[in-house]
Coordinates of C-alpha atoms in Angstrom, one line a residue:
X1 CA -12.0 -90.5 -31.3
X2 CA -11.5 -87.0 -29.6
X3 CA -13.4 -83.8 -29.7
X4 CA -12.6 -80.1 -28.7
X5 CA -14.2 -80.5 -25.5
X6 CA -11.7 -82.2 -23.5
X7 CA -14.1 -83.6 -20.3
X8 CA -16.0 -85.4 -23.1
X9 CA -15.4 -89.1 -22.5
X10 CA -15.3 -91.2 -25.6
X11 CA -17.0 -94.7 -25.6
X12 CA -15.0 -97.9 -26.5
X13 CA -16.9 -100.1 -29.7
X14 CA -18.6 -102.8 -28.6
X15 CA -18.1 -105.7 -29.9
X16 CA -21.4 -108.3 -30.6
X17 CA -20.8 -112.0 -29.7
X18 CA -21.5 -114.2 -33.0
X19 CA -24.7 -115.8 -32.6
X20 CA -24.4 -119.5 -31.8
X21 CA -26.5 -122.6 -33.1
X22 CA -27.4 -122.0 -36.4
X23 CA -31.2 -123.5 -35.9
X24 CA -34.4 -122.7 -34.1
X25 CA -34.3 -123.4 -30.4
X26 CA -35.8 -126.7 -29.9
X27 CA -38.9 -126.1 -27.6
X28 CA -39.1 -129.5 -26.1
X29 CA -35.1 -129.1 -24.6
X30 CA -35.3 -125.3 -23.5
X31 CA -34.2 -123.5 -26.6
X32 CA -37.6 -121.7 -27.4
X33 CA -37.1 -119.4 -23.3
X34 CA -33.4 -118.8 -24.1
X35 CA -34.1 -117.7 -27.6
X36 CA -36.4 -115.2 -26.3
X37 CA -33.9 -113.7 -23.6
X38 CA -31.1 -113.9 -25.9
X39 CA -33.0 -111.3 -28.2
X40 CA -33.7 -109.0 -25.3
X41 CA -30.2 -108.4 -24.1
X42 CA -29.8 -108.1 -27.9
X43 CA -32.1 -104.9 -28.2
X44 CA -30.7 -103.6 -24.8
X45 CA -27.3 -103.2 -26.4
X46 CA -28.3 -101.6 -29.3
X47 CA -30.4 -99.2 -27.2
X48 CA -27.6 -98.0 -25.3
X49 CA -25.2 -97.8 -28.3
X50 CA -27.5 -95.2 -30.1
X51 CA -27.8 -93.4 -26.8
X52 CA -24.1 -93.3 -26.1
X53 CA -23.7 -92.3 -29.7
X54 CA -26.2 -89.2 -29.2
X55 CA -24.6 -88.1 -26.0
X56 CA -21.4 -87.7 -27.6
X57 CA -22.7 -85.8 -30.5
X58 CA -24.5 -83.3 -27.9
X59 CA -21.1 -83.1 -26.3
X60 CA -19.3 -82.3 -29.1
X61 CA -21.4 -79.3 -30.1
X62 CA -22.3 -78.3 -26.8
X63 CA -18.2 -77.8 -26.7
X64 CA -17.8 -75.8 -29.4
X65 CA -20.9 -73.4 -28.3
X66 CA -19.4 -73.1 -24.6
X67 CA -16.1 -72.1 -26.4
X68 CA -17.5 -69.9 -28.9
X69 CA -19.5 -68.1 -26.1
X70 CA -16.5 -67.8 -23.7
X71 CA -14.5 -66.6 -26.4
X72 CA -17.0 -63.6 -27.1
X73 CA -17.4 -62.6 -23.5
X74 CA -13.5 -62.4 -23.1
X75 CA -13.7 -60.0 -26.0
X76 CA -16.0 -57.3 -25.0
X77 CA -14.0 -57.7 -21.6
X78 CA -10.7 -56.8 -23.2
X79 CA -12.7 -54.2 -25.3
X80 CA -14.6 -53.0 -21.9
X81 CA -11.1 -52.8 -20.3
X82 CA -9.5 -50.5 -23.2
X83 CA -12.1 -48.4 -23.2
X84 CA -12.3 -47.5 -19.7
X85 CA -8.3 -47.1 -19.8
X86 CA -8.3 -44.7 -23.0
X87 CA -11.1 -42.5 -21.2
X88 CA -8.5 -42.6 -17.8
X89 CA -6.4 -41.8 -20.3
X90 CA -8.2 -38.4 -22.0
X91 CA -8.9 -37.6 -18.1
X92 CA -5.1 -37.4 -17.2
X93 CA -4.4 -35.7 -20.3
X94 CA -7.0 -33.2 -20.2
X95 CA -5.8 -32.6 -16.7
X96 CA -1.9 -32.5 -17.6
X97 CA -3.2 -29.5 -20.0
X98 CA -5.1 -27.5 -17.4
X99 CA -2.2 -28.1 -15.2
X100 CA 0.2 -26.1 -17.9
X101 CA -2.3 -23.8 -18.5
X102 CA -2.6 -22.7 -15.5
X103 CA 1.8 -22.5 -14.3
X104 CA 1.9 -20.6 -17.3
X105 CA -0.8 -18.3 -16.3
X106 CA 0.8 -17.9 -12.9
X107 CA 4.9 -18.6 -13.1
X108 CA 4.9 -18.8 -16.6
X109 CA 6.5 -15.0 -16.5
X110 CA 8.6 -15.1 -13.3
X111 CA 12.7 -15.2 -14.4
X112 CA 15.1 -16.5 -12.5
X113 CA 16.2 -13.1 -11.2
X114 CA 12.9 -12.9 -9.3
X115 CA 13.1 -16.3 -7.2
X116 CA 15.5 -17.5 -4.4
X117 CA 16.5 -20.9 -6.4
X118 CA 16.9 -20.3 -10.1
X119 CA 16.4 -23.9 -10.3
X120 CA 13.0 -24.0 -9.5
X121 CA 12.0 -21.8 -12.7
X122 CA 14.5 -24.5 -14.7
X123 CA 12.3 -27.0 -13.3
X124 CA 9.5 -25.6 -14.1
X125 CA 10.1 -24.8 -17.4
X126 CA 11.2 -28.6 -18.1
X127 CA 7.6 -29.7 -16.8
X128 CA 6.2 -27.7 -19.4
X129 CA 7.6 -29.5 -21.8
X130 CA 7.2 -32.7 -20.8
X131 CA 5.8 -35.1 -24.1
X132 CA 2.6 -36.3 -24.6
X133 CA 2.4 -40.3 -24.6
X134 CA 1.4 -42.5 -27.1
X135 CA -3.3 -42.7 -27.2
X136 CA -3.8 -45.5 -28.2
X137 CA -7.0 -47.4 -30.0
X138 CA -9.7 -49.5 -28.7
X139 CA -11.3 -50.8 -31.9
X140 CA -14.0 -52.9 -31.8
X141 CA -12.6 -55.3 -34.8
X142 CA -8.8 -55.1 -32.9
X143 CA -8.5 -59.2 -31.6
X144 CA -8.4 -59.8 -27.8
X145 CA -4.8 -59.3 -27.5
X146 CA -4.6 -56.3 -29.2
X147 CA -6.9 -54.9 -27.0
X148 CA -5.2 -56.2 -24.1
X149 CA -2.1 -54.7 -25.2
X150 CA -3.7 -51.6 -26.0
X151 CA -5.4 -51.4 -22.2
X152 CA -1.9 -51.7 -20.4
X153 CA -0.5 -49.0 -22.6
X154 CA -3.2 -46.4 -22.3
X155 CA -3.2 -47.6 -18.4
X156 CA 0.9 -46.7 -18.2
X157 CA 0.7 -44.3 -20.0
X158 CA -2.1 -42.4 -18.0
X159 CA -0.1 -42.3 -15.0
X160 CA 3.2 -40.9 -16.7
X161 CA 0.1 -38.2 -17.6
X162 CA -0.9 -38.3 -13.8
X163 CA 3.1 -37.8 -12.9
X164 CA 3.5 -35.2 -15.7
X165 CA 0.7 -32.9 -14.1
X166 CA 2.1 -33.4 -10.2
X167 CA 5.6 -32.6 -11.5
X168 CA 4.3 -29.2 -13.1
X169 CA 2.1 -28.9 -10.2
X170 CA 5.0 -29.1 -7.8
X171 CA 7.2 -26.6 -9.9
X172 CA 4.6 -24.2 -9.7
X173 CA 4.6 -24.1 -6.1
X174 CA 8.6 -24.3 -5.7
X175 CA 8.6 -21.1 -7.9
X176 CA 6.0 -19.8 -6.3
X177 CA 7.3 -20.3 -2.5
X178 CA 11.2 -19.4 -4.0
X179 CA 10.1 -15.7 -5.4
X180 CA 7.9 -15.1 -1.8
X181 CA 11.7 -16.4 0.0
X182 CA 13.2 -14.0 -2.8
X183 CA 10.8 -11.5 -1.7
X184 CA 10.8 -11.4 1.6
X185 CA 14.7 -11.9 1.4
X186 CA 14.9 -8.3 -0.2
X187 CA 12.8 -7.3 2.0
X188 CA 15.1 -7.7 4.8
X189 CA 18.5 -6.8 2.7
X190 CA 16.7 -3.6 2.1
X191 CA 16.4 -2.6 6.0
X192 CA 19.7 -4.3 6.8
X193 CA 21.3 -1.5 3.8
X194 CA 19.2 1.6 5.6
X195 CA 20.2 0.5 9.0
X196 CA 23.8 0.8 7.7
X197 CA 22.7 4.4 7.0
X198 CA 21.1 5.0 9.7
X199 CA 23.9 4.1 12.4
X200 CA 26.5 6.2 10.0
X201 CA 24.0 9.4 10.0
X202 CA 23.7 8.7 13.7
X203 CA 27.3 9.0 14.5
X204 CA 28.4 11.8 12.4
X205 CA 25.6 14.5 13.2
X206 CA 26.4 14.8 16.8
X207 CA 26.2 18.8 17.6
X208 CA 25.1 19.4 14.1
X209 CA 21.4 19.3 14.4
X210 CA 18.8 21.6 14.8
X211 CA 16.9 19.7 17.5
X212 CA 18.5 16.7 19.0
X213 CA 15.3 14.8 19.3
X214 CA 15.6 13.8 16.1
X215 CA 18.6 12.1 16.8
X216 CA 16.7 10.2 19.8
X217 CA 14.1 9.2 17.4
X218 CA 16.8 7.6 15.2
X219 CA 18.0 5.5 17.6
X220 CA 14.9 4.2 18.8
X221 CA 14.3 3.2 15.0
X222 CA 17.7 1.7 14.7
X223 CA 17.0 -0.7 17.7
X224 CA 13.7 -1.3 16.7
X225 CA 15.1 -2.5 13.4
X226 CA 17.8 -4.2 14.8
X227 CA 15.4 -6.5 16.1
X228 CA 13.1 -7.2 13.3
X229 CA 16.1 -8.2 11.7
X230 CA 16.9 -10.8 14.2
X231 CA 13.9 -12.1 14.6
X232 CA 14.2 -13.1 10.7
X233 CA 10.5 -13.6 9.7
X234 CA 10.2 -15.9 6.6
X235 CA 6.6 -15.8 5.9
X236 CA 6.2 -12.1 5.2
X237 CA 7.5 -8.8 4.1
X238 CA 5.5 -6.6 6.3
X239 CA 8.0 -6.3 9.5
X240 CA 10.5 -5.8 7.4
X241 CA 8.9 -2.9 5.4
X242 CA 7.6 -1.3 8.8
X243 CA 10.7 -1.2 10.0
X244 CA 12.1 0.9 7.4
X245 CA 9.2 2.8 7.1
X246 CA 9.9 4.2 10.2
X247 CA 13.5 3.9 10.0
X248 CA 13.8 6.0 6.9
X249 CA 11.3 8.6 8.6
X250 CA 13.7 9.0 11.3
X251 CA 16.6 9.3 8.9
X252 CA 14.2 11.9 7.1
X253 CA 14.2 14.0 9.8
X254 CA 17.8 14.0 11.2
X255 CA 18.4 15.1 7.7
X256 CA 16.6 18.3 7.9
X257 CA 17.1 18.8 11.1
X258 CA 21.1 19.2 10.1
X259 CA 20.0 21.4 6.7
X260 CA 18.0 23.7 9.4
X261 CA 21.5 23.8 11.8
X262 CA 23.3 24.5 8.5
X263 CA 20.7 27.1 7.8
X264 CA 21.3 28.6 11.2
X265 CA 24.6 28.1 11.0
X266 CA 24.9 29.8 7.8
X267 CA 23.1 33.0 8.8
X268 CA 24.6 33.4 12.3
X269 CA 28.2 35.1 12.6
X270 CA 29.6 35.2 16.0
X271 CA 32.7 37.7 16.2
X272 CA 35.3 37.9 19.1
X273 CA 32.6 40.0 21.4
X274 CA 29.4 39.6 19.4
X275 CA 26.9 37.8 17.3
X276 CA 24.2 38.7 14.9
X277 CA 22.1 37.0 12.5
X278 CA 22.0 37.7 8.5
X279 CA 19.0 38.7 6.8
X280 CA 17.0 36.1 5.6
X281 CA 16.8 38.1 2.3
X282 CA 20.4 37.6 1.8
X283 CA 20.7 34.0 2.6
X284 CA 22.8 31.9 0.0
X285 CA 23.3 35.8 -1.6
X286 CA 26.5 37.0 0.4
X287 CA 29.7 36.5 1.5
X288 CA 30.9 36.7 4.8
X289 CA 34.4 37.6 6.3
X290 CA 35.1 37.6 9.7
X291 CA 38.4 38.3 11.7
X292 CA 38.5 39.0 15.4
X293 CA 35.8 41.8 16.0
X294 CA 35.4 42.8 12.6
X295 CA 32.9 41.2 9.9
X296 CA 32.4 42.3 6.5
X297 CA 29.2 40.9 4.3
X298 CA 30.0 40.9 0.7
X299 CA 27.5 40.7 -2.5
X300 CA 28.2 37.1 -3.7
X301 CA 28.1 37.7 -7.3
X302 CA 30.3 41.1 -6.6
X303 CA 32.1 40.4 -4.0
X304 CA 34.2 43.3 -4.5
X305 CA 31.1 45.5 -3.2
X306 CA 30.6 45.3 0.8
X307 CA 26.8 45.6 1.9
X308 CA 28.0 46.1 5.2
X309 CA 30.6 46.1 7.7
X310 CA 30.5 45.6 12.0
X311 CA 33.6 46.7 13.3
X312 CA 34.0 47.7 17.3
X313 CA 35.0 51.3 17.9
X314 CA 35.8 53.4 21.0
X315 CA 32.5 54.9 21.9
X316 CA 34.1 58.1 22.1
X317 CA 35.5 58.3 18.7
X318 CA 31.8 57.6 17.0
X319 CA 31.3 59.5 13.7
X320 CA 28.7 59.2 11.1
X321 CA 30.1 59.3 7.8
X322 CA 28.4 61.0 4.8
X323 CA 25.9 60.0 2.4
X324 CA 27.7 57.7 0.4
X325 CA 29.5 55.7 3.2
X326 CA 28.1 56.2 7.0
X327 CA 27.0 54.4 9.8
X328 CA 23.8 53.4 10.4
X329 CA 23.5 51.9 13.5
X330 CA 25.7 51.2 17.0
X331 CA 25.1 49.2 19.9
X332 CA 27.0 49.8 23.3
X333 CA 29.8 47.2 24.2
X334 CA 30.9 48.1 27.5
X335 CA 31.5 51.3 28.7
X336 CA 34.0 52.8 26.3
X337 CA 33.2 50.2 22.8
X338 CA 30.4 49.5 20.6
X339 CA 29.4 47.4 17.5
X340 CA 29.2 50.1 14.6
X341 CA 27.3 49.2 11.5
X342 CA 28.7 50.8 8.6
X343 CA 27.1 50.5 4.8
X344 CA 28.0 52.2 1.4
X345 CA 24.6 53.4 0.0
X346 CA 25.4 51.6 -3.6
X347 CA 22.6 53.1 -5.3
X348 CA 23.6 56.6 -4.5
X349 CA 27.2 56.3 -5.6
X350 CA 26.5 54.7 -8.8
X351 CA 23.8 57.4 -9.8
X352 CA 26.3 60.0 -8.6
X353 CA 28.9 58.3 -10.7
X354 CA 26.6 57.8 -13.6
X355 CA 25.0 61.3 -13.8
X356 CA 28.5 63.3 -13.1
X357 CA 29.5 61.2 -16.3
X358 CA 32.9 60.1 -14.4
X359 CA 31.9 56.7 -13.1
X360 CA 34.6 56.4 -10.9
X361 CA 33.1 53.4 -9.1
X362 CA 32.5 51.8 -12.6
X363 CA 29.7 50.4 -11.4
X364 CA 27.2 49.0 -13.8
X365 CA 22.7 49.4 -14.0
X366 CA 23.0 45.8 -13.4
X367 CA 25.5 45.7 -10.6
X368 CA 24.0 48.5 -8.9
X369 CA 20.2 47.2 -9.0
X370 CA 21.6 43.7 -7.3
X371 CA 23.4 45.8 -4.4
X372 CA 20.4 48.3 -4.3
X373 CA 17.9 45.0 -3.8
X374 CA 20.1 43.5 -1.1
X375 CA 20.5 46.7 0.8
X376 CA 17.2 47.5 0.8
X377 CA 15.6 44.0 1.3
X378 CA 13.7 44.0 -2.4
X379 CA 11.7 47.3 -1.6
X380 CA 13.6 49.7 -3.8
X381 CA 14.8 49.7 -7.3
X382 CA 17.7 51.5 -8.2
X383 CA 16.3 53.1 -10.8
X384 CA 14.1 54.7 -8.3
X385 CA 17.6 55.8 -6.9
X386 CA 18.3 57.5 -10.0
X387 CA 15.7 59.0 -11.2
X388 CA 15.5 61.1 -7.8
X389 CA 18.9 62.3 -7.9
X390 CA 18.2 63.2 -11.4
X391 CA 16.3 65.7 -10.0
X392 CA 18.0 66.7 -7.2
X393 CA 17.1 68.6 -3.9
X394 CA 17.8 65.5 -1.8
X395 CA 14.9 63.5 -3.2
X396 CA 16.6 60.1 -2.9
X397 CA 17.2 60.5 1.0
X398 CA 14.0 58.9 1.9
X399 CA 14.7 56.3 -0.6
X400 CA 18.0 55.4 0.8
X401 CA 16.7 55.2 4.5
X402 CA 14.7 52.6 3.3
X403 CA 18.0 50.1 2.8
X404 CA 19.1 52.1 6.1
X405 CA 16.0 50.7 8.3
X406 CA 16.3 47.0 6.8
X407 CA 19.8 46.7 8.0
X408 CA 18.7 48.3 11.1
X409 CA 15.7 45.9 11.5
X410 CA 17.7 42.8 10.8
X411 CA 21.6 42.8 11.5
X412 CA 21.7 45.4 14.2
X413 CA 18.3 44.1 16.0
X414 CA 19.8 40.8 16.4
X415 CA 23.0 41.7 17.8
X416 CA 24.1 40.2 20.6
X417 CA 27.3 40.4 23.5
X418 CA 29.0 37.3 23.4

């Protein structure tokens, strides 16, 4: 006979002798002591029959209660174990979705043009969209293995949850450190394309500036740069950015220091045996000619019509002209030459012209009052001009010493010997 419980021992039947001698024991021989003893061990045998027969019964059931208890215990364990995974589980996933939350809140947006390594936004954006696994269930009527099976699952599947959030993790910071290298490599391509620039500007403005400090400055920047740039910082910007900062500064102010030479320049005639300066009034609004010792300033929207003219002349042989063309001004050379200033009073011709009716200049209101303006430095119109020679009597002299004195206070003050 067997049972579930497999320690239980199962007792062997056991078999009763057949009682012998058929009669009562005969006292007078012995029999009547005997028969008495024989019964005994008779009742002993029984005794321990019925209790080996109870202790097996006790066995049996106490089996099937020890199994049926294990059995429930190793189910809530499984159960206990599934749960605890699934809510591992909703942990990593609820931390996979912060994690892509938050890439896309900060590298979400960078493109590929803004980083170092375009793989690193590739990579990132792969991350993203990396799948969700499987949740599974942890049932309280699902059978032990079920469970089981269910516990390893949601346990895997929490750390490919727990990988899928360090990946996007990671991407973020590769973008993150590839558009600060992207950055700061600008940064320095930017200084390295003024410096170019800057050593050009250097070289060619030799002589051409107004004040060659600015030129010293521009070299001091370029070698300051030079070595910003070799000391090729990778963890910020700012050096670089200083550096041009002051590098385009300098640049800045070679720049106008050659548009102020160019000014100068521009102004200032020098003739065989002289130099003078033109009028500030007239810069960018004449024309000038020069050949040997003779210079000639034309209007530069009629340059048919000469403001002026410095020519040298044999002192001796000075003579002034008449109203309409004279000289206005000389300035002793040597001892037998001087710088005359000559002019044609462009306002008194044309009214002439216009009120004789002959206009033999055929010079026009508009022409004249742009030649009257230059000659007389914007203080006189040429309708002024006109209207007093309209009445005659000499009434536009004063007028026309007005253009006189401004050519006077300008050209012939800043005359110089060479």
């Amino acid at each position: 006979m067997s049972t579930e419980n497999e320690d239980t021992q199962v007792l062997e039947a056991v078999q009763v002798p057949a009682f012998q001698g058929g009669g009562p024991a005969d006292p007078g021989d012995g029999g009547h002591d005997d028969g008495q003893e024989h019964g005994r061990h008779w009742r002993r045998l029984l005794i321990a029959l019925c209790v080996a027969v109870v202790l097996i019964a006790a066995g049996i059931f106490g089996a099937r209660a020890f199994n049926g208890h294990i059995t429930s215990v190793r189910q809530q364990e499984a159960l206990e174990a599934c749960r605890s995974n699934l809510t591992a589980y909703d942990k990593a996933l609820k931390g996979f979705e912060a994690a892509k939350t938050k890439a896309s809140a900060d590298a979400g947006s960078v493109g590929q043009d803004q980083v170092d390594d375009s793989a690193t936004v590739s990579d990132l954006q792969d991350a993203l969209k990396a799948d969700v696994p499987t949740r599974s269930d942890c049932s309280a009527n699902a059978d032990r293995d079920t469970l089981n099976s269910n516990a390893a699952a949601l346990e895997m599947n929490a750390g490919v949850l727990q990988d899928n959030t360090k990946a996007v993790s990671d991407a973020v910071t590769a973008v993150s450190a590839s558009k600060k290298q992207k950055t700061v490599d600008d940064a320095k391509n930017g200084l390295n394309s003024v410096l170019t620039k800057a050593r050009s500007l250097l070289s060619s403005t030799e002589g051409k500036v107004a004040d060659n400090a600015t030129r010293s400055s521009l070299q001091e920047a370029i070698t300051a740069a030079e070595k910003t740039v070799a000391a090729n910082d990778t963890s910020s910007t700012t050096s670089y950015e200083n550096a041009q900062t002051a590098l385009q500064k300098a640049i800045d102010a070679v720049n106008a220091s050659v548009q102020k030479k160019e000014q100068e320049d521009s102004k200032h005639v020098t003739a065989d045996q002289y130099q003078f300066d033109i009028p500030d009034y007239w810069q960018n609004r004449v024309v000038v000619q020069q050949s040997g010792d003779t210079v000639t300033i034309y209007s530069k929207d009629y340059p048919d019509r000469a403001l002026c003219q410095l020519r040298v002349v044999d002192t001796a042989n000075i003579t002034a002209g008449d109203i309409g063309s004279a000289m206005v001004a000389h300035a002793q050379l040597d001892s037998t030459h001087s710088v005359a200033v000559w002019t044609t009073r462009w306002g008194y011709v044309a009214a002439k012209d216009s009120l004789s009716g002959e206009n033999a200049q055929k010079i026009s209101d508009e022409e004249a009052q742009t030649l009257v303006d230059l000659q007389t430095g914007g203080k006189v119109k040429y309708q002024q001009i006109y209207d007093a020679e309209a009445k005659g009597d000499g009434q536009s002299f004063s007028l026309l010493n007005v253009g006189d004195e401004f050519v006077q206070s300008t050209i012939f003050n800043s005359l110089k010997r060479n």
